[in-house]
Amino acid sequence: MTVTPIVPPSQQSYHDDWHFSPGLEAAGFVFLSGATGGVRQTGQMPDGVIAQSENAFATLADVLQEAGLGFDAVVDMTTYHVGLQAHLAEFKTVKDRFIHLPYPAWTAIGVSELASPGALIEIKLIAKRTKAAQQHSDVQP
């Protein structure tokens, strides 16, 4: 089985400094590492789950785009939330701008903290490469 790292230029530092791939393709699936809501250029964590969720989805969009895919290829989503019940409704409004029918499987997990200081949300995706997904690789919301 061939395993191919997916590293957008905007995320090369994660690959180099933290020694992980933002995405990895194997057996027709693309596995995306968890993305928090830090501002990609500065690493600063904005206040609020809406801004953090938008940033996290933008980070994931970069990986999907580098793989030639869009959010329509996503088959599984796991989200980690500090304060799950307090901000789930806000998160869902952002999620619905990126994730459309057919909806992927989704698991939302409440946690006490995440690796990035101040992070309220982390999103991990699995996408499936199909002919339809390759033809519709628009990752804009």
Short mmCIF file of C-alpha atoms in Angstrom, two decimals:
data_model
loop_
_atom_site.label_atom_id
_atom_site.label_comp_id
_atom_site.label_asym_id
_atom_site.label_seq_id
_atom_site.Cartn_x
_atom_site.Cartn_y
_atom_site.Cartn_z
CA MET A 1 0.00 0.00 0.00
CA THR A 2 1.29 3.43 -0.94
CA VAL A 3 1.07 6.14 1.71
CA THR A 4 1.44 9.73 0.53
CA PRO A 5 1.86 12.72 2.86
CA ILE A 6 -0.19 15.81 2.01
CA VAL A 7 1.51 18.98 3.17
CA PRO A 8 0.21 22.32 1.88
CA PRO A 9 2.91 25.03 1.79
CA SER A 10 0.97 26.94 4.46
CA GLN A 11 1.44 23.99 6.83
CA GLN A 12 5.01 22.94 6.10
CA SER A 13 6.13 24.19 9.53
CA TYR A 14 3.78 21.72 11.28
CA HIS A 15 5.33 18.90 9.28
CA ASP A 16 8.86 20.08 10.04
CA ASP A 17 8.49 21.22 13.67
CA TRP A 18 5.87 18.81 15.03
CA HIS A 19 6.78 15.85 12.79
CA PHE A 20 3.32 15.02 11.49
CA SER A 21 1.53 15.24 8.16
CA PRO A 22 -1.46 17.60 7.93
CA GLY A 23 -2.91 14.96 5.61
CA LEU A 24 -2.04 11.44 4.58
CA GLU A 25 -3.46 9.48 1.67
CA ALA A 26 -3.72 5.69 1.80
CA ALA A 27 -5.97 3.21 -0.03
CA GLY A 28 -8.16 5.93 -1.55
CA PHE A 29 -8.76 7.69 1.76
CA VAL A 30 -7.32 11.02 2.87
CA PHE A 31 -6.83 11.31 6.62
CA LEU A 32 -6.60 14.91 7.87
CA SER A 33 -4.89 15.66 11.16
CA GLY A 34 -6.84 17.65 13.70
CA ALA A 35 -6.92 21.40 13.07
CA THR A 36 -7.50 23.99 15.76
CA GLY A 37 -8.61 27.56 15.20
CA GLY A 38 -5.32 29.43 15.49
CA VAL A 39 -4.65 32.14 12.92
CA ARG A 40 -2.48 30.36 10.38
CA GLN A 41 -0.06 33.23 9.73
CA THR A 42 0.59 34.11 13.37
CA GLY A 43 -0.49 31.10 15.41
CA GLN A 44 -2.52 33.42 17.65
CA MET A 45 -5.76 31.95 18.97
CA PRO A 46 -8.75 34.25 18.41
CA ASP A 47 -11.49 34.61 21.00
CA GLY A 48 -14.69 32.68 20.48
CA VAL A 49 -15.72 29.43 18.91
CA ILE A 50 -17.04 31.02 15.71
CA ALA A 51 -13.69 32.58 14.71
CA GLN A 52 -11.80 29.46 15.80
CA SER A 53 -14.14 27.16 13.86
CA GLU A 54 -13.83 29.28 10.71
CA ASN A 55 -10.03 29.16 10.98
CA ALA A 56 -10.00 25.40 11.59
CA PHE A 57 -12.19 24.73 8.55
CA ALA A 58 -9.96 27.03 6.45
CA THR A 59 -6.90 25.04 7.55
CA LEU A 60 -8.63 21.78 6.60
CA ALA A 61 -9.69 23.32 3.27
CA ASP A 62 -6.01 23.89 2.46
CA VAL A 63 -5.24 20.20 3.01
CA LEU A 64 -8.25 19.07 0.99
CA GLN A 65 -7.31 21.43 -1.82
CA GLU A 66 -3.71 20.18 -1.81
CA ALA A 67 -5.16 16.66 -2.21
CA GLY A 68 -7.40 17.85 -5.07
CA LEU A 69 -10.55 17.35 -3.01
CA GLY A 70 -13.30 19.42 -1.42
CA PHE A 71 -15.52 19.07 1.62
CA ASP A 72 -17.90 16.99 -0.49
CA ALA A 73 -15.35 14.16 -0.21
CA VAL A 74 -15.52 14.10 3.61
CA VAL A 75 -16.98 10.83 4.94
CA ASP A 76 -16.14 11.16 8.64
CA MET A 77 -15.68 14.12 10.99
CA THR A 78 -14.59 14.07 14.61
CA THR A 79 -14.70 17.31 16.58
CA TYR A 80 -13.23 17.99 20.00
CA HIS A 81 -14.72 20.80 22.08
CA VAL A 82 -13.63 22.54 25.26
CA GLY A 83 -17.06 23.48 26.63
CA LEU A 84 -19.05 21.31 24.21
CA GLN A 85 -22.54 22.19 25.44
CA ALA A 86 -21.72 25.90 25.77
CA HIS A 87 -20.81 26.40 22.13
CA LEU A 88 -22.15 23.49 20.09
CA ALA A 89 -24.92 25.58 18.49
CA GLU A 90 -22.40 28.22 17.34
CA PHE A 91 -20.08 25.55 15.98
CA LYS A 92 -22.94 23.96 14.01
CA THR A 93 -23.68 27.25 12.22
CA VAL A 94 -20.06 27.43 10.99
CA LYS A 95 -19.92 23.72 10.18
CA ASP A 96 -23.01 24.02 8.00
CA ARG A 97 -21.23 26.56 5.78
CA PHE A 98 -18.62 23.92 4.88
CA ILE A 99 -20.31 20.53 5.29
CA HIS A 100 -23.32 19.76 3.05
CA LEU A 101 -25.39 16.79 1.93
CA PRO A 102 -24.63 13.98 1.95
CA TYR A 103 -23.51 14.65 5.49
CA PRO A 104 -20.53 12.68 6.79
CA ALA A 105 -20.59 10.64 9.95
CA TRP A 106 -19.86 13.02 12.86
CA THR A 107 -18.74 12.48 16.44
CA ALA A 108 -18.51 15.47 18.81
CA ILE A 109 -16.45 14.93 21.95
CA GLY A 110 -16.14 17.21 24.97
CA VAL A 111 -12.60 17.51 26.33
CA SER A 112 -10.92 19.45 29.13
CA GLU A 113 -8.17 20.96 26.97
CA LEU A 114 -6.46 20.82 23.58
CA ALA A 115 -2.77 20.98 22.61
CA SER A 116 -2.90 24.61 21.41
CA PRO A 117 -3.29 27.06 24.34
CA GLY A 118 -6.69 28.75 24.25
CA ALA A 119 -8.13 26.40 21.64
CA LEU A 120 -11.83 25.66 22.03
CA ILE A 121 -12.23 23.40 18.99
CA GLU A 122 -10.28 20.82 17.01
CA ILE A 123 -11.60 19.17 13.86
CA LYS A 124 -10.32 15.91 12.33
CA LEU A 125 -11.58 14.64 8.96
CA ILE A 126 -11.44 11.56 6.75
CA ALA A 127 -12.17 12.02 3.06
CA LYS A 128 -12.65 9.42 0.35
CA ARG A 129 -11.21 9.89 -3.10
CA THR A 130 -13.84 9.15 -5.77
CA LYS A 131 -14.27 10.31 -9.34
CA ALA A 132 -17.12 12.59 -8.25
CA ALA A 133 -15.02 14.06 -5.41
CA GLN A 134 -12.13 14.73 -7.79
CA GLN A 135 -14.42 16.54 -10.23
CA HIS A 136 -15.90 18.75 -7.49
CA SER A 137 -12.84 19.91 -5.61
CA ASP A 138 -14.18 23.36 -4.78
CA VAL A 139 -13.42 23.86 -1.07
CA GLN A 140 -15.07 27.25 -0.64
CA PRO A 141 -18.07 27.40 1.72
#
